[in-house]
mmCIF file of C-alpha atoms in Angstrom:
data_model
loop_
_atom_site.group_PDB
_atom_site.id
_atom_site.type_symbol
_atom_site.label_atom_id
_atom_site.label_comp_id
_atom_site.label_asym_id
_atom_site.label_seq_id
_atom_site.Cartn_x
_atom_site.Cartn_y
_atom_site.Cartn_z
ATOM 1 C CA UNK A 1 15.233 -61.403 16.487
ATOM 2 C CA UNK A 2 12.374 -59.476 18.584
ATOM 3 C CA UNK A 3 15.030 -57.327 20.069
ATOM 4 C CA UNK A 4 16.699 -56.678 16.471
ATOM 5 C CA UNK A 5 12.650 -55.549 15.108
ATOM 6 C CA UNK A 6 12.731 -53.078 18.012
ATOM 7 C CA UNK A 7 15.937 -51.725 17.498
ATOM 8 C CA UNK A 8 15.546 -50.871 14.143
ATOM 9 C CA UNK A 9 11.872 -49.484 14.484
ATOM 10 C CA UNK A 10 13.561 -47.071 16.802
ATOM 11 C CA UNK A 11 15.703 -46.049 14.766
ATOM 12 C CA UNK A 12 13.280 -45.427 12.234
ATOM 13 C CA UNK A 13 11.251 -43.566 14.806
ATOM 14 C CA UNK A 14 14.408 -41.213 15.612
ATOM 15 C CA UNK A 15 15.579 -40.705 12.183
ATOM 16 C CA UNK A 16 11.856 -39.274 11.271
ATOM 17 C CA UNK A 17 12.054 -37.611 14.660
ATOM 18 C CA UNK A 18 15.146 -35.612 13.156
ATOM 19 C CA UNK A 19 13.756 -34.872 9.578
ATOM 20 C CA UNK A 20 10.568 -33.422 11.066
ATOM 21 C CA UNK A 21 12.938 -31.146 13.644
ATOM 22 C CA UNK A 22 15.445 -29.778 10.190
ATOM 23 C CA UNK A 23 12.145 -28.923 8.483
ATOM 24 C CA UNK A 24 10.731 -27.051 11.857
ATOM 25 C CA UNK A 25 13.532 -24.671 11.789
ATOM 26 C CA UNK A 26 13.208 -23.640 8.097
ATOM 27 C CA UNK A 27 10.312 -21.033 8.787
ATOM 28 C CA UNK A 28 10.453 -19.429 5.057
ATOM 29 C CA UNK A 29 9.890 -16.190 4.876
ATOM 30 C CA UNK A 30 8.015 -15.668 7.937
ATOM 31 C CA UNK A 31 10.964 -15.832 10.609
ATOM 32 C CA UNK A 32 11.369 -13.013 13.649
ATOM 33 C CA UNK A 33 14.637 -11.632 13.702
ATOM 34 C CA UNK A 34 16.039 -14.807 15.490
ATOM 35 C CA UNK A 35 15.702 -16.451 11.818
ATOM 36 C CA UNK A 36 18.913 -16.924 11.497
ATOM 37 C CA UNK A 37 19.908 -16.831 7.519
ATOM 38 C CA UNK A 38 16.381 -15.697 6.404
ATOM 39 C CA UNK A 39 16.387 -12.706 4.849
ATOM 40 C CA UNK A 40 14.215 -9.659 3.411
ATOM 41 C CA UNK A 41 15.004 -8.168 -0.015
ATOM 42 C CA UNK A 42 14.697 -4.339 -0.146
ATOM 43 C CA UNK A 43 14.994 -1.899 -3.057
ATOM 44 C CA UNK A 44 16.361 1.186 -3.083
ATOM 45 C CA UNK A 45 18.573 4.164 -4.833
ATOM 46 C CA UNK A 46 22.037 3.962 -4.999
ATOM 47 C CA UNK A 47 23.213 7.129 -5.984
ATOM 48 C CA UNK A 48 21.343 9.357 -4.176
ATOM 49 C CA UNK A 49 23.139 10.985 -0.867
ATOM 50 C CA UNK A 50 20.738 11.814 1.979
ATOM 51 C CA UNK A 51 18.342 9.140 0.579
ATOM 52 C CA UNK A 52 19.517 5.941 -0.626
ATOM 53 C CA UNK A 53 23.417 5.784 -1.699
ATOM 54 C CA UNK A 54 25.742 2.750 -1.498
ATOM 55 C CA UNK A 55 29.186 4.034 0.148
ATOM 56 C CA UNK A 56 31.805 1.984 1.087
ATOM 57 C CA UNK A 57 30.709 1.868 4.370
ATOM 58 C CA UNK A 58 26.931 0.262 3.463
ATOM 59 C CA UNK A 59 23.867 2.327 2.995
ATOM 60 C CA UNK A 60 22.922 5.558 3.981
ATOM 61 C CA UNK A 61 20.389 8.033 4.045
ATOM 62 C CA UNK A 62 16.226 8.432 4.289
ATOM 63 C CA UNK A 63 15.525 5.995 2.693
ATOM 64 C CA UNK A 64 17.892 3.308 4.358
ATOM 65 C CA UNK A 65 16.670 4.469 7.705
ATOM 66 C CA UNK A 66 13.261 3.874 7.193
ATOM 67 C CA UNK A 67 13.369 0.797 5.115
ATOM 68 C CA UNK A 68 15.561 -0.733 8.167
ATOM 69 C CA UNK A 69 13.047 0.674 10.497
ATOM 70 C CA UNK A 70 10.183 -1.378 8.739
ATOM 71 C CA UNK A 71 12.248 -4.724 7.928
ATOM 72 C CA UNK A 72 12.914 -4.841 11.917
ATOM 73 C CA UNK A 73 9.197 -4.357 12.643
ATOM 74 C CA UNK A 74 8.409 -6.861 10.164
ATOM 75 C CA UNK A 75 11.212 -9.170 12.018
ATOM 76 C CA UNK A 76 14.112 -8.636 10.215
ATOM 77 C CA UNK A 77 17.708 -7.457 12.097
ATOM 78 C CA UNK A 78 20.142 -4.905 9.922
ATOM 79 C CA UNK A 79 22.208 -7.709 8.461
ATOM 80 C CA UNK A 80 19.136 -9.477 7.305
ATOM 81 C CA UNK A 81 18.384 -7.281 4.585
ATOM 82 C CA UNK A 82 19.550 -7.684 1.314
ATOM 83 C CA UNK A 83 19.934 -4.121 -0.709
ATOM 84 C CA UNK A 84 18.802 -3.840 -4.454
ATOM 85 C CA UNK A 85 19.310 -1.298 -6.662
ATOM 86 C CA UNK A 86 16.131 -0.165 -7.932
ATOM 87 C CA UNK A 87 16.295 2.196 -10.830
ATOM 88 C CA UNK A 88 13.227 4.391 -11.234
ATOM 89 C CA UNK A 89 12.481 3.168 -14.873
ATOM 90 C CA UNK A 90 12.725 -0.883 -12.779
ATOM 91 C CA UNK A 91 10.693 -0.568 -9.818
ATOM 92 C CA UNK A 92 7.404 -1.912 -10.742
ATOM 93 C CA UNK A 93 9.149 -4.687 -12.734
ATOM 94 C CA UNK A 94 11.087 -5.592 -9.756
ATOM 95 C CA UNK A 95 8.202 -5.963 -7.746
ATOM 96 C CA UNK A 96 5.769 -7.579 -10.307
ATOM 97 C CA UNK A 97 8.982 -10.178 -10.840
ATOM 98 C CA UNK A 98 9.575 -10.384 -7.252
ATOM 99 C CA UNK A 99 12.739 -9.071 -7.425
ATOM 100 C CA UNK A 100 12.025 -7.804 -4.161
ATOM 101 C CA UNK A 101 10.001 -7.880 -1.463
ATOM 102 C CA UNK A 102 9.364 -3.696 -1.032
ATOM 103 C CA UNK A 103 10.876 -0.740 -2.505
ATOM 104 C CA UNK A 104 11.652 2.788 -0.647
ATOM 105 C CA UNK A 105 13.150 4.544 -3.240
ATOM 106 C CA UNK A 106 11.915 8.060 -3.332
ATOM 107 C CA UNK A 107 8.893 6.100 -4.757
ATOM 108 C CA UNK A 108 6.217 8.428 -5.888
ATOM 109 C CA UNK A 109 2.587 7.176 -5.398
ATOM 110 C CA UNK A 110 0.735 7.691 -8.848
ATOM 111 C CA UNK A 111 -2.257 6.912 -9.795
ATOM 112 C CA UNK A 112 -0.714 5.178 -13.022
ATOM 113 C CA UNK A 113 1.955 3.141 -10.899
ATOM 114 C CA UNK A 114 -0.814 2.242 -8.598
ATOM 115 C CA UNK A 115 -2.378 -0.058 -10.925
ATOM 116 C CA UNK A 116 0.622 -2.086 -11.173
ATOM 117 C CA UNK A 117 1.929 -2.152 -7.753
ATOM 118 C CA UNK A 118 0.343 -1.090 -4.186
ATOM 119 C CA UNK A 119 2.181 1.273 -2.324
ATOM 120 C CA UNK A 120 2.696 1.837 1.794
ATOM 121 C CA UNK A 121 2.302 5.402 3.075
ATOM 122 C CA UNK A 122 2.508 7.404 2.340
ATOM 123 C CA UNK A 123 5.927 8.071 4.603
ATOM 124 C CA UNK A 124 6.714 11.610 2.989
ATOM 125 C CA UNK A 125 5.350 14.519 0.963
ATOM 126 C CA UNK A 126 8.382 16.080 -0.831
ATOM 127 C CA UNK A 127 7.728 19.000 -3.206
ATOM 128 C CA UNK A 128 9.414 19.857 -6.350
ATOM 129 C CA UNK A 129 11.788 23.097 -5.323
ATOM 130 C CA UNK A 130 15.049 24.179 -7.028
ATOM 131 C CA UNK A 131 18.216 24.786 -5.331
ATOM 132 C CA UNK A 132 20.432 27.691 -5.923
ATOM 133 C CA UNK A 133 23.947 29.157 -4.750
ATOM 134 C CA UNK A 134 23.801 30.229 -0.988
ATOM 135 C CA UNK A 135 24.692 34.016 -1.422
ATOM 136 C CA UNK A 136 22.170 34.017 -4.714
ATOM 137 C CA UNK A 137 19.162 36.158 -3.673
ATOM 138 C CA UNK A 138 17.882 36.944 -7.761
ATOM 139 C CA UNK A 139 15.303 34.056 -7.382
ATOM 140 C CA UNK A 140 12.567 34.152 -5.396
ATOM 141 C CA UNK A 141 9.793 32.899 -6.932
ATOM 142 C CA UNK A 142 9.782 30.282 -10.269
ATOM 143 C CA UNK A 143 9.263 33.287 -12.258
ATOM 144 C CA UNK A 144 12.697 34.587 -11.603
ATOM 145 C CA UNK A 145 13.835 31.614 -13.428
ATOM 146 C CA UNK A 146 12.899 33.461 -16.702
ATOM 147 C CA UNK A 147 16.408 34.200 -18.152
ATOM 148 C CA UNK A 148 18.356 32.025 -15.838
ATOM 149 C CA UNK A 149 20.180 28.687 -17.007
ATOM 150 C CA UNK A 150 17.626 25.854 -15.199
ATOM 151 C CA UNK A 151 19.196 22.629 -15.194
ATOM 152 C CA UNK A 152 18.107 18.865 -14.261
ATOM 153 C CA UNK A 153 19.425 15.452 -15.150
ATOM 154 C CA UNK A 154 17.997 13.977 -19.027
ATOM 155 C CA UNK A 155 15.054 13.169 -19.508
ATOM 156 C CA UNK A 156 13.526 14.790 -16.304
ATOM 157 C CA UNK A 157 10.006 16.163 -16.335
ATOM 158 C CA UNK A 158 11.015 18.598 -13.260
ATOM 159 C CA UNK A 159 12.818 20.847 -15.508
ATOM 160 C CA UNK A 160 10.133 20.833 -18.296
ATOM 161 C CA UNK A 161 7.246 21.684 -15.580
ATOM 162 C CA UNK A 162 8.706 24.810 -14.714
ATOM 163 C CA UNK A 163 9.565 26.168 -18.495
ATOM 164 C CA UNK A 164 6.239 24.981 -19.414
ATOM 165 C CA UNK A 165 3.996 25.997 -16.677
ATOM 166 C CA UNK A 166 5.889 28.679 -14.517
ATOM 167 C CA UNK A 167 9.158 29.938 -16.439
ATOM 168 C CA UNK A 168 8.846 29.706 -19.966
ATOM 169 C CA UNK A 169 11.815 31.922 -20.661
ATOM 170 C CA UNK A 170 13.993 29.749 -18.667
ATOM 171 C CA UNK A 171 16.968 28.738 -20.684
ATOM 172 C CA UNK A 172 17.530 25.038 -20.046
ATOM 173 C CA UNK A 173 19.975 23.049 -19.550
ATOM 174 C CA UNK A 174 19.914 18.978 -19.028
ATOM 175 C CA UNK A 175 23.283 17.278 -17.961
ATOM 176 C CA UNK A 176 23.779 13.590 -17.409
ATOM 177 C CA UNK A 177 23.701 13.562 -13.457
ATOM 178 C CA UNK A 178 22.526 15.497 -10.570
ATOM 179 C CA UNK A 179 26.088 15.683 -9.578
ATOM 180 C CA UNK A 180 27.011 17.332 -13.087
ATOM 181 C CA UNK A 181 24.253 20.080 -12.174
ATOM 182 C CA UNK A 182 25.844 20.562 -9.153
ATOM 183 C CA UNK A 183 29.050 21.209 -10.367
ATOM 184 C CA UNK A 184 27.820 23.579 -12.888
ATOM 185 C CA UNK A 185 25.920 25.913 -10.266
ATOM 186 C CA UNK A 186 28.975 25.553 -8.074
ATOM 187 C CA UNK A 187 30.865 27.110 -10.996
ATOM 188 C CA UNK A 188 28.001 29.523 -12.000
ATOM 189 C CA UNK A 189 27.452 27.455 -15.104
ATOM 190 C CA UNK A 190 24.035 27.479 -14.109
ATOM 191 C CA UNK A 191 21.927 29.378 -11.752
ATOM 192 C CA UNK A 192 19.175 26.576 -10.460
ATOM 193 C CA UNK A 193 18.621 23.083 -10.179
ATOM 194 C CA UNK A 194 15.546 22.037 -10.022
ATOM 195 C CA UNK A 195 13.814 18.328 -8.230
ATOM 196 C CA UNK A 196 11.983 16.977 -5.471
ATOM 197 C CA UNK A 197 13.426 19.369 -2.766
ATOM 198 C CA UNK A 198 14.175 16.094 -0.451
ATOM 199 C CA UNK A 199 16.696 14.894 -3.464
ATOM 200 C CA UNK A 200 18.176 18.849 -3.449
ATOM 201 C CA UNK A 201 18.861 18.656 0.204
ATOM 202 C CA UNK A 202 20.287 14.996 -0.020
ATOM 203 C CA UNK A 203 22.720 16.608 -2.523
ATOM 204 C CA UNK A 204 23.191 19.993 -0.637
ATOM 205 C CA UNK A 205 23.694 17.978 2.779
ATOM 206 C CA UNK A 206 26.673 16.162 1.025
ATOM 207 C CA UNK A 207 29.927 17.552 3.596
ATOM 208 C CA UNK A 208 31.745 19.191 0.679
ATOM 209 C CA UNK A 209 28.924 21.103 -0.488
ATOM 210 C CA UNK A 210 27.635 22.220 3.075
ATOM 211 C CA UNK A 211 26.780 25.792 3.084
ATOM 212 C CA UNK A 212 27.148 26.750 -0.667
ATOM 213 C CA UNK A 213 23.708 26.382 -1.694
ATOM 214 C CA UNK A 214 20.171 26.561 -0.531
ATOM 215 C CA UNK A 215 16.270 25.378 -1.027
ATOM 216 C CA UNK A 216 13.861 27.868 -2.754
ATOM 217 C CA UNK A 217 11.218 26.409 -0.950
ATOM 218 C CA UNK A 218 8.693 27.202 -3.930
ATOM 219 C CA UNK A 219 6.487 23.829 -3.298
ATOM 220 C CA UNK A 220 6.049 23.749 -6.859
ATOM 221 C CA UNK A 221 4.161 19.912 -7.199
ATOM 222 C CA UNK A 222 3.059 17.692 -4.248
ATOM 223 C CA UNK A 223 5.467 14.481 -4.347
ATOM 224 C CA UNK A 224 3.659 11.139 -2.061
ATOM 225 C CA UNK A 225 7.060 9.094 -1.442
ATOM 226 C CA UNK A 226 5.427 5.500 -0.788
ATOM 227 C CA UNK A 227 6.812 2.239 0.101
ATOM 228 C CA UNK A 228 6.281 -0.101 -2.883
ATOM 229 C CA UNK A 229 5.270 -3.459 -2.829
ATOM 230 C CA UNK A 230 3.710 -6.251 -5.175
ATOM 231 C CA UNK A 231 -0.135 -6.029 -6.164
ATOM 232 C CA UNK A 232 -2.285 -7.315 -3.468
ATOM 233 C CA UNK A 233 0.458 -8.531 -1.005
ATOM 234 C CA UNK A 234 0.113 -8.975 2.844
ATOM 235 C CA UNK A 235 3.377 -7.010 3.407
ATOM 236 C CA UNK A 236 1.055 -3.467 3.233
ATOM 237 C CA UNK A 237 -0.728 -3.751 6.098
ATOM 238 C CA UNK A 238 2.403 -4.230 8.426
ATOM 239 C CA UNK A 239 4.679 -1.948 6.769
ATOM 240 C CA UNK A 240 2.018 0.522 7.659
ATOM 241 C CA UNK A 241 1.732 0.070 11.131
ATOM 242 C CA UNK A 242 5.753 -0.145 10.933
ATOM 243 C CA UNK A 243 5.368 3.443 9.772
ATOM 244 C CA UNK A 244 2.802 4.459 12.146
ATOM 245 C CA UNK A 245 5.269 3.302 15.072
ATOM 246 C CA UNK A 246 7.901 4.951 13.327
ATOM 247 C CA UNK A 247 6.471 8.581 13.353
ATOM 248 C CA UNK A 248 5.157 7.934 16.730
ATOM 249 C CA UNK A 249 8.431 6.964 18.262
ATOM 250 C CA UNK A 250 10.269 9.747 17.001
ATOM 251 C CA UNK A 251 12.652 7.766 14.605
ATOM 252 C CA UNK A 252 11.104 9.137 11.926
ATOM 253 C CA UNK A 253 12.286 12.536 12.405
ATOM 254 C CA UNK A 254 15.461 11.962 13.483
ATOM 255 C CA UNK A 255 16.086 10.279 10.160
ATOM 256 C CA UNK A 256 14.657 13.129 8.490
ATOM 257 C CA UNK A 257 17.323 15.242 10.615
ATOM 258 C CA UNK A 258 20.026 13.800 10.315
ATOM 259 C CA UNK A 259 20.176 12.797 6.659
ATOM 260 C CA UNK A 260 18.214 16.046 5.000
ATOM 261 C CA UNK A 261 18.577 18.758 8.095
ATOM 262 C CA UNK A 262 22.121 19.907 7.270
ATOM 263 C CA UNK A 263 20.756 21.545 3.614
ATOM 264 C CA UNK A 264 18.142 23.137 6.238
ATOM 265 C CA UNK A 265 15.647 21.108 5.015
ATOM 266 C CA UNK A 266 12.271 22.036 6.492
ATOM 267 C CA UNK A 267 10.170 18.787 5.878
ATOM 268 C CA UNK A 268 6.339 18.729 6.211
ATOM 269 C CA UNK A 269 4.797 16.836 9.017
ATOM 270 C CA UNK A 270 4.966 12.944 8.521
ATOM 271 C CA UNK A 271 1.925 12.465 6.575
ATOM 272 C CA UNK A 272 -0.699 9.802 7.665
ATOM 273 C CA UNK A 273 -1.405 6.378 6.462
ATOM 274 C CA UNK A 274 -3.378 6.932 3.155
ATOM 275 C CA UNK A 275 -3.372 10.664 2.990
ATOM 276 C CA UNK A 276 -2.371 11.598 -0.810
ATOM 277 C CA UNK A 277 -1.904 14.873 -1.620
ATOM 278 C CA UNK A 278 -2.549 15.858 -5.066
#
């Protein structure tokens, strides 16, 4: 009878022994990148080559590169991170929802967005720039755009800017997609296109496109790409000093070069932690 008490104490013992272990190994959200199936959820453009484009390979560009460059700071490997789509019109829902857990998504920092969200970076200052066909030498300043066909996807403000503020005789023209645009000043159906120079070059870099077109490099509007993340979260903090290492190891600019440098893409200096340009 004693031997039958201490038999099943034990047992009772062990079994709480192994509960205790299973819930040591669930660490949450807070494993290193031996987690095992913890993951971090990461927003970012789909359709947009150089940057952030789902292919059938996985995920490419900028973007990608730097938003994998962060997660594994933060202690997450490659095949930890689980890709979102974040449409620009969805990105501070997706955070305030907690959709996700950042965004990199040629994320512009605002002063309107940053009441809703806080932002990382900034990580790059892009410029609003038009591209134009590669033997094309009419347009060398936005004011040559008077007279020419300007075009940029529906709904844009880039286009707008320039015929309100620089070209005002531009004639233009809005088509669905980037891609469309591209098309038409392939086939001289237009003569510009006009974005944030970082998005041009994404396009331009593209292999079927390489060599038939080119950056203005007008500068026309500073551009603060920042890494989004929910209002008042802890995630800010590292994903700046994941930044900070990033620059300072040279990955940064590699992933500038190889996803933006074959449109010649000359990108500012990596701009420091907090530094907005207005």
């Amino acid at each position: 009878m004693k031997l039958r008490k201490v038999t099943a104490a034990s047992a009772t013992v062990f079994a709480l022994a192994l509960t205790a272990t299973a819930c040591g190994g669930d660490n949450g959200g807070d494993s290193g990148s031996d987690g095992g199936d913890k993951t971090i959820t990461v927003g970012i453009k789909f359709d947009q080559p150089g940057l952030g484009q789902k292919t059938p390979q996985g995920y490419a560009g900028f973007d990608v590169d730097v938003a994998t460059y962060v997660a594994k700071k933060l202690g997450y490997n490659e095949d930890q991170i689980e890709w979102k789509e974040a449409k620009s019109a969805d990105r501070e829902t997706m955070l305030q929802r907690g959709d996700v857990d950042f965004i990199a998504a040629t994320y512009s920092i605002t002063p309107e967005r940053q009441e809703k969200v806080d932002f990382a970076g900034p990580y790059l200052l892009a410029h609003q720039d038009v591209l134009v066909r590669a033997d094309d030498n009419s347009i060398k300043a936005p004011s040559d755009l008077n007279a020419k066909k300007l075009c940029s996807v529906t709904g844009s403000t880039s286009a707008q800017n320039v015929k309100e503020k620089l070209a005002p005789k531009a004639d233009l023209q809005q088509y669905p997609t980037y891609s469309a645009c591209l098309t038409g000043l392939q086939n001289k159906a237009i003569d510009a296109l006009t974005t944030d120079d970082s998005i041009l070059a994404g396009y331009a870099a593209q292999e079927q496109f390489k060599g038939k077109f080119k950056l203005g490099g007008f500068k026309m509007t500073n551009e603060n790409y920042g890494i989004g993340v929910k209002k008042g979260s802890e995630l800010k903090a590292d994903i700046n000093k994941a930044l900070e290492d990033m620059v300072a190891d040279g990955s940064w600019q590699k992933a500038v070069d190889e996803n933006l440098g074959p449109a010649n893409y000359k990108n500012e200096p990596a701009p420091k932690i907090g530094d907005i340009k207005s």
